[in-house]
Structure formats: structure tokens, C-alpha cells
JSON list of C-alpha atoms in Angstrom, two decimals:
[
{"chain": "A", "resi": 2, "resn": "UNK", "atom": "CA", "xyz": [-0.34, -22.88, 101.31]},
{"chain": "A", "resi": 3, "resn": "UNK", "atom": "CA", "xyz": [-2.76, -22.08, 98.11]},
{"chain": "A", "resi": 4, "resn": "UNK", "atom": "CA", "xyz": [-2.95, -18.47, 99.12]},
{"chain": "A", "resi": 5, "resn": "UNK", "atom": "CA", "xyz": [0.52, -18.06, 98.81]},
{"chain": "A", "resi": 6, "resn": "UNK", "atom": "CA", "xyz": [0.51, -18.60, 94.88]},
{"chain": "A", "resi": 7, "resn": "UNK", "atom": "CA", "xyz": [-2.15, -16.83, 94.47]},
{"chain": "A", "resi": 8, "resn": "UNK", "atom": "CA", "xyz": [-1.00, -13.48, 93.72]},
{"chain": "A", "resi": 9, "resn": "UNK", "atom": "CA", "xyz": [1.97, -15.01, 91.14]},
{"chain": "A", "resi": 10, "resn": "UNK", "atom": "CA", "xyz": [-1.34, -17.31, 89.40]},
{"chain": "A", "resi": 11, "resn": "UNK", "atom": "CA", "xyz": [-3.28, -13.26, 89.47]},
{"chain": "A", "resi": 12, "resn": "UNK", "atom": "CA", "xyz": [0.65, -12.00, 87.72]},
{"chain": "A", "resi": 13, "resn": "UNK", "atom": "CA", "xyz": [0.68, -14.77, 85.73]},
{"chain": "A", "resi": 14, "resn": "UNK", "atom": "CA", "xyz": [-2.67, -14.44, 83.84]},
{"chain": "A", "resi": 15, "resn": "UNK", "atom": "CA", "xyz": [-2.70, -10.97, 83.86]},
{"chain": "A", "resi": 16, "resn": "UNK", "atom": "CA", "xyz": [0.52, -10.77, 81.49]},
{"chain": "A", "resi": 17, "resn": "UNK", "atom": "CA", "xyz": [-1.33, -13.69, 79.24]},
{"chain": "A", "resi": 18, "resn": "UNK", "atom": "CA", "xyz": [-4.05, -11.22, 78.67]},
{"chain": "A", "resi": 19, "resn": "UNK", "atom": "CA", "xyz": [-1.52, -8.29, 78.08]},
{"chain": "A", "resi": 20, "resn": "UNK", "atom": "CA", "xyz": [0.03, -10.33, 75.27]},
{"chain": "A", "resi": 21, "resn": "UNK", "atom": "CA", "xyz": [-2.70, -12.12, 73.52]},
{"chain": "A", "resi": 22, "resn": "UNK", "atom": "CA", "xyz": [-4.31, -8.30, 73.81]},
{"chain": "A", "resi": 23, "resn": "UNK", "atom": "CA", "xyz": [-0.68, -6.45, 72.18]},
{"chain": "A", "resi": 24, "resn": "UNK", "atom": "CA", "xyz": [-0.94, -9.49, 69.22]},
{"chain": "A", "resi": 25, "resn": "UNK", "atom": "CA", "xyz": [-4.43, -9.13, 68.34]},
{"chain": "A", "resi": 26, "resn": "UNK", "atom": "CA", "xyz": [-3.81, -5.15, 67.64]},
{"chain": "A", "resi": 27, "resn": "UNK", "atom": "CA", "xyz": [-0.46, -6.00, 65.76]},
{"chain": "A", "resi": 28, "resn": "UNK", "atom": "CA", "xyz": [-2.54, -8.09, 63.31]},
{"chain": "A", "resi": 29, "resn": "UNK", "atom": "CA", "xyz": [-4.85, -5.81, 62.58]},
{"chain": "A", "resi": 30, "resn": "UNK", "atom": "CA", "xyz": [-5.31, -4.63, 59.19]},
{"chain": "A", "resi": 31, "resn": "UNK", "atom": "CA", "xyz": [-4.30, -0.85, 58.42]},
{"chain": "A", "resi": 32, "resn": "UNK", "atom": "CA", "xyz": [-6.99, 1.83, 58.16]},
{"chain": "A", "resi": 33, "resn": "UNK", "atom": "CA", "xyz": [-7.84, 3.01, 54.67]},
{"chain": "A", "resi": 34, "resn": "UNK", "atom": "CA", "xyz": [-6.29, 5.55, 53.23]},
{"chain": "A", "resi": 35, "resn": "UNK", "atom": "CA", "xyz": [-9.26, 7.42, 52.81]},
{"chain": "A", "resi": 36, "resn": "UNK", "atom": "CA", "xyz": [-9.37, 7.94, 56.39]},
{"chain": "A", "resi": 37, "resn": "UNK", "atom": "CA", "xyz": [-6.91, 9.92, 56.74]},
{"chain": "A", "resi": 38, "resn": "UNK", "atom": "CA", "xyz": [-6.98, 13.81, 56.26]},
{"chain": "A", "resi": 39, "resn": "UNK", "atom": "CA", "xyz": [-6.54, 15.13, 53.25]},
{"chain": "A", "resi": 40, "resn": "UNK", "atom": "CA", "xyz": [-2.79, 16.81, 52.14]},
{"chain": "A", "resi": 41, "resn": "UNK", "atom": "CA", "xyz": [-3.25, 20.46, 50.87]},
{"chain": "A", "resi": 42, "resn": "UNK", "atom": "CA", "xyz": [-1.04, 22.29, 48.23]},
{"chain": "A", "resi": 43, "resn": "UNK", "atom": "CA", "xyz": [0.75, 24.06, 50.95]},
{"chain": "A", "resi": 44, "resn": "UNK", "atom": "CA", "xyz": [1.83, 21.28, 52.77]},
{"chain": "A", "resi": 45, "resn": "UNK", "atom": "CA", "xyz": [3.15, 19.38, 49.50]},
{"chain": "A", "resi": 46, "resn": "UNK", "atom": "CA", "xyz": [5.60, 21.91, 48.07]},
{"chain": "A", "resi": 47, "resn": "UNK", "atom": "CA", "xyz": [7.02, 22.51, 51.66]},
{"chain": "A", "resi": 48, "resn": "UNK", "atom": "CA", "xyz": [10.13, 21.52, 52.25]},
{"chain": "A", "resi": 49, "resn": "UNK", "atom": "CA", "xyz": [11.51, 17.46, 54.14]},
{"chain": "A", "resi": 50, "resn": "UNK", "atom": "CA", "xyz": [12.98, 17.42, 57.28]},
{"chain": "A", "resi": 51, "resn": "UNK", "atom": "CA", "xyz": [16.84, 16.71, 56.99]},
{"chain": "A", "resi": 52, "resn": "UNK", "atom": "CA", "xyz": [17.53, 13.09, 57.57]},
{"chain": "A", "resi": 53, "resn": "UNK", "atom": "CA", "xyz": [19.79, 12.49, 60.80]},
{"chain": "A", "resi": 54, "resn": "UNK", "atom": "CA", "xyz": [23.84, 11.92, 59.82]},
{"chain": "A", "resi": 55, "resn": "UNK", "atom": "CA", "xyz": [24.81, 8.41, 59.61]},
{"chain": "A", "resi": 56, "resn": "UNK", "atom": "CA", "xyz": [27.36, 7.58, 61.72]},
{"chain": "A", "resi": 57, "resn": "UNK", "atom": "CA", "xyz": [29.89, 7.92, 58.44]},
{"chain": "A", "resi": 58, "resn": "UNK", "atom": "CA", "xyz": [28.74, 11.32, 57.39]},
{"chain": "A", "resi": 59, "resn": "UNK", "atom": "CA", "xyz": [29.20, 12.41, 61.51]},
{"chain": "A", "resi": 60, "resn": "UNK", "atom": "CA", "xyz": [32.82, 11.52, 61.02]},
{"chain": "A", "resi": 61, "resn": "UNK", "atom": "CA", "xyz": [33.29, 12.79, 57.92]},
{"chain": "A", "resi": 62, "resn": "UNK", "atom": "CA", "xyz": [31.93, 16.21, 58.67]},
{"chain": "A", "resi": 63, "resn": "UNK", "atom": "CA", "xyz": [33.84, 16.57, 62.01]},
{"chain": "A", "resi": 64, "resn": "UNK", "atom": "CA", "xyz": [36.27, 19.02, 61.79]},
{"chain": "A", "resi": 65, "resn": "UNK", "atom": "CA", "xyz": [40.21, 17.84, 63.73]},
{"chain": "A", "resi": 66, "resn": "UNK", "atom": "CA", "xyz": [40.51, 19.47, 66.89]},
{"chain": "A", "resi": 67, "resn": "UNK", "atom": "CA", "xyz": [43.86, 20.31, 66.73]},
{"chain": "A", "resi": 68, "resn": "UNK", "atom": "CA", "xyz": [44.77, 22.25, 62.71]},
{"chain": "A", "resi": 69, "resn": "UNK", "atom": "CA", "xyz": [48.05, 23.27, 63.48]},
{"chain": "A", "resi": 70, "resn": "UNK", "atom": "CA", "xyz": [49.16, 20.56, 62.92]},
{"chain": "A", "resi": 71, "resn": "UNK", "atom": "CA", "xyz": [49.34, 18.90, 59.85]},
{"chain": "A", "resi": 72, "resn": "UNK", "atom": "CA", "xyz": [46.89, 15.92, 58.74]},
{"chain": "A", "resi": 73, "resn": "UNK", "atom": "CA", "xyz": [49.39, 12.14, 59.40]},
{"chain": "A", "resi": 74, "resn": "UNK", "atom": "CA", "xyz": [51.55, 13.37, 61.93]},
{"chain": "A", "resi": 75, "resn": "UNK", "atom": "CA", "xyz": [52.13, 11.70, 64.74]},
{"chain": "A", "resi": 76, "resn": "UNK", "atom": "CA", "xyz": [52.92, 13.04, 68.58]},
{"chain": "A", "resi": 77, "resn": "UNK", "atom": "CA", "xyz": [54.79, 10.66, 69.80]},
{"chain": "A", "resi": 78, "resn": "UNK", "atom": "CA", "xyz": [53.79, 9.41, 73.73]},
{"chain": "A", "resi": 79, "resn": "UNK", "atom": "CA", "xyz": [56.36, 7.23, 74.86]},
{"chain": "A", "resi": 80, "resn": "UNK", "atom": "CA", "xyz": [59.86, 6.94, 73.73]},
{"chain": "A", "resi": 81, "resn": "UNK", "atom": "CA", "xyz": [61.66, 3.51, 74.44]},
{"chain": "A", "resi": 82, "resn": "UNK", "atom": "CA", "xyz": [65.47, 3.62, 73.17]},
{"chain": "A", "resi": 83, "resn": "UNK", "atom": "CA", "xyz": [66.18, 0.38, 71.03]},
{"chain": "A", "resi": 84, "resn": "UNK", "atom": "CA", "xyz": [69.40, -0.96, 70.83]},
{"chain": "A", "resi": 85, "resn": "UNK", "atom": "CA", "xyz": [72.29, -0.58, 73.24]},
{"chain": "A", "resi": 86, "resn": "UNK", "atom": "CA", "xyz": [72.70, 1.46, 76.38]},
{"chain": "A", "resi": 87, "resn": "UNK", "atom": "CA", "xyz": [75.47, 4.23, 76.06]},
{"chain": "A", "resi": 88, "resn": "UNK", "atom": "CA", "xyz": [78.11, 3.92, 78.64]},
{"chain": "A", "resi": 89, "resn": "UNK", "atom": "CA", "xyz": [77.55, 5.67, 81.60]},
{"chain": "A", "resi": 90, "resn": "UNK", "atom": "CA", "xyz": [79.57, 8.62, 82.43]},
{"chain": "A", "resi": 91, "resn": "UNK", "atom": "CA", "xyz": [82.01, 8.35, 85.32]},
{"chain": "A", "resi": 92, "resn": "UNK", "atom": "CA", "xyz": [81.36, 9.69, 88.58]},
{"chain": "A", "resi": 93, "resn": "UNK", "atom": "CA", "xyz": [84.05, 12.36, 89.62]},
{"chain": "A", "resi": 94, "resn": "UNK", "atom": "CA", "xyz": [83.58, 12.63, 93.75]},
{"chain": "A", "resi": 95, "resn": "UNK", "atom": "CA", "xyz": [84.88, 15.36, 95.23]},
{"chain": "A", "resi": 96, "resn": "UNK", "atom": "CA", "xyz": [86.45, 15.42, 98.84]},
{"chain": "A", "resi": 97, "resn": "UNK", "atom": "CA", "xyz": [84.66, 16.73, 101.42]},
{"chain": "A", "resi": 98, "resn": "UNK", "atom": "CA", "xyz": [86.01, 20.42, 102.36]},
{"chain": "A", "resi": 99, "resn": "UNK", "atom": "CA", "xyz": [84.67, 19.22, 106.25]},
{"chain": "A", "resi": 100, "resn": "UNK", "atom": "CA", "xyz": [86.04, 16.12, 106.60]},
{"chain": "A", "resi": 101, "resn": "UNK", "atom": "CA", "xyz": [88.63, 17.17, 109.30]},
{"chain": "A", "resi": 102, "resn": "UNK", "atom": "CA", "xyz": [85.41, 18.27, 111.65]},
{"chain": "A", "resi": 103, "resn": "UNK", "atom": "CA", "xyz": [82.86, 15.61, 113.21]},
{"chain": "A", "resi": 104, "resn": "UNK", "atom": "CA", "xyz": [79.80, 16.17, 113.21]},
{"chain": "A", "resi": 105, "resn": "UNK", "atom": "CA", "xyz": [77.74, 17.63, 115.99]},
{"chain": "A", "resi": 106, "resn": "UNK", "atom": "CA", "xyz": [73.71, 17.69, 116.23]},
{"chain": "A", "resi": 107, "resn": "UNK", "atom": "CA", "xyz": [74.84, 20.59, 118.96]},
{"chain": "A", "resi": 108, "resn": "UNK", "atom": "CA", "xyz": [73.67, 18.37, 122.17]},
{"chain": "A", "resi": 109, "resn": "UNK", "atom": "CA", "xyz": [75.95, 17.76, 125.07]},
{"chain": "A", "resi": 110, "resn": "UNK", "atom": "CA", "xyz": [75.50, 14.12, 125.21]},
{"chain": "A", "resi": 111, "resn": "UNK", "atom": "CA", "xyz": [77.35, 13.95, 129.31]},
{"chain": "A", "resi": 112, "resn": "UNK", "atom": "CA", "xyz": [75.38, 16.97, 130.19]},
{"chain": "A", "resi": 113, "resn": "UNK", "atom": "CA", "xyz": [71.97, 14.86, 129.12]},
{"chain": "A", "resi": 114, "resn": "UNK", "atom": "CA", "xyz": [73.00, 11.98, 130.94]},
{"chain": "A", "resi": 115, "resn": "UNK", "atom": "CA", "xyz": [73.70, 14.39, 133.87]},
{"chain": "A", "resi": 116, "resn": "UNK", "atom": "CA", "xyz": [70.12, 15.82, 133.10]},
{"chain": "A", "resi": 117, "resn": "UNK", "atom": "CA", "xyz": [68.80, 12.27, 133.38]},
{"chain": "A", "resi": 118, "resn": "UNK", "atom": "CA", "xyz": [69.81, 11.47, 136.60]},
{"chain": "A", "resi": 119, "resn": "UNK", "atom": "CA", "xyz": [66.50, 10.30, 138.96]},
{"chain": "A", "resi": 120, "resn": "UNK", "atom": "CA", "xyz": [68.41, 11.94, 142.15]},
{"chain": "A", "resi": 121, "resn": "UNK", "atom": "CA", "xyz": [69.25, 15.42, 142.45]},
{"chain": "A", "resi": 122, "resn": "UNK", "atom": "CA", "xyz": [72.54, 15.03, 144.26]},
{"chain": "A", "resi": 123, "resn": "UNK", "atom": "CA", "xyz": [73.44, 12.52, 141.90]},
{"chain": "A", "resi": 124, "resn": "UNK", "atom": "CA", "xyz": [72.70, 14.85, 139.24]},
{"chain": "A", "resi": 125, "resn": "UNK", "atom": "CA", "xyz": [74.64, 18.29, 140.60]},
{"chain": "A", "resi": 126, "resn": "UNK", "atom": "CA", "xyz": [77.21, 15.83, 141.37]},
{"chain": "A", "resi": 127, "resn": "UNK", "atom": "CA", "xyz": [77.67, 14.79, 137.67]},
{"chain": "A", "resi": 128, "resn": "UNK", "atom": "CA", "xyz": [77.23, 18.32, 136.78]},
{"chain": "A", "resi": 129, "resn": "UNK", "atom": "CA", "xyz": [79.79, 19.56, 138.65]},
{"chain": "A", "resi": 130, "resn": "UNK", "atom": "CA", "xyz": [82.88, 16.69, 137.48]},
{"chain": "A", "resi": 131, "resn": "UNK", "atom": "CA", "xyz": [81.70, 18.41, 133.75]},
{"chain": "A", "resi": 132, "resn": "UNK", "atom": "CA", "xyz": [82.28, 21.84, 134.35]},
{"chain": "A", "resi": 133, "resn": "UNK", "atom": "CA", "xyz": [85.79, 20.82, 135.88]}
]
């Protein structure tokens, strides 16, 4: 039972040791300036590195992506009509030219029924009745 907790105890001891060591390193006094390397004259005259731009500077320096549109105009995304709807135009119905004809699918239903019969004699008799 005690061996199961052993890895946990070792890990927490190492963690505590690491935290204490890092706290002592942070509390150490800084090294004196005399130990730093001397600065040459050429280093003093060099320009400092440019500082990174802040969010406000970046926002002001960005060029607009669409220069054809003047500043301040808004492109509508969705048009929503407000107010009463205009009356709908009446639907004009024209009479169909083919009203006298019946629509057929091109299949003779009686012939299809005759062809579906299982007995060959009945099938032939049915087809004879259709042809006369």
C-alpha cells in the first residue's frame, strides 16, 4: 500500500525543491555594472532597433483594402422592407391549348394487363380480344 504513494511523494519533493531554488535565484542581487563588457564608441553611435508597433499604431498604418469606395459609405448586406406590402399583381390565367387532349404516357394499359397474365392461353386470348 505504501509503495503506491511513493512516486507521488518523490514528484512533490522534486517540485518543492525546484520552486525553492528558483525563488533563491530570483532573490539574488544583480551583478555590478563593472563586470559588464565595456561599450565601444561605435556601439554608442548605432541606431537603436525599431520598437514594435502597438495595436493603435498598427490600426492607423493599415491601408484600406478597397480604395474605390470612399470613406464612410456603407454597403448594404440585407434589404428588409419596412412598412405595408404593396398589393400583389393578379395572376393571369390563359386557357391551355391542349385541354381537349388527354394526357397519355404512351403505354396501352389493356395490353400491359394482357402481358401480365400468367397463363399463356389466357394471354393470347386477351390479345385477340384487343385486336378485334
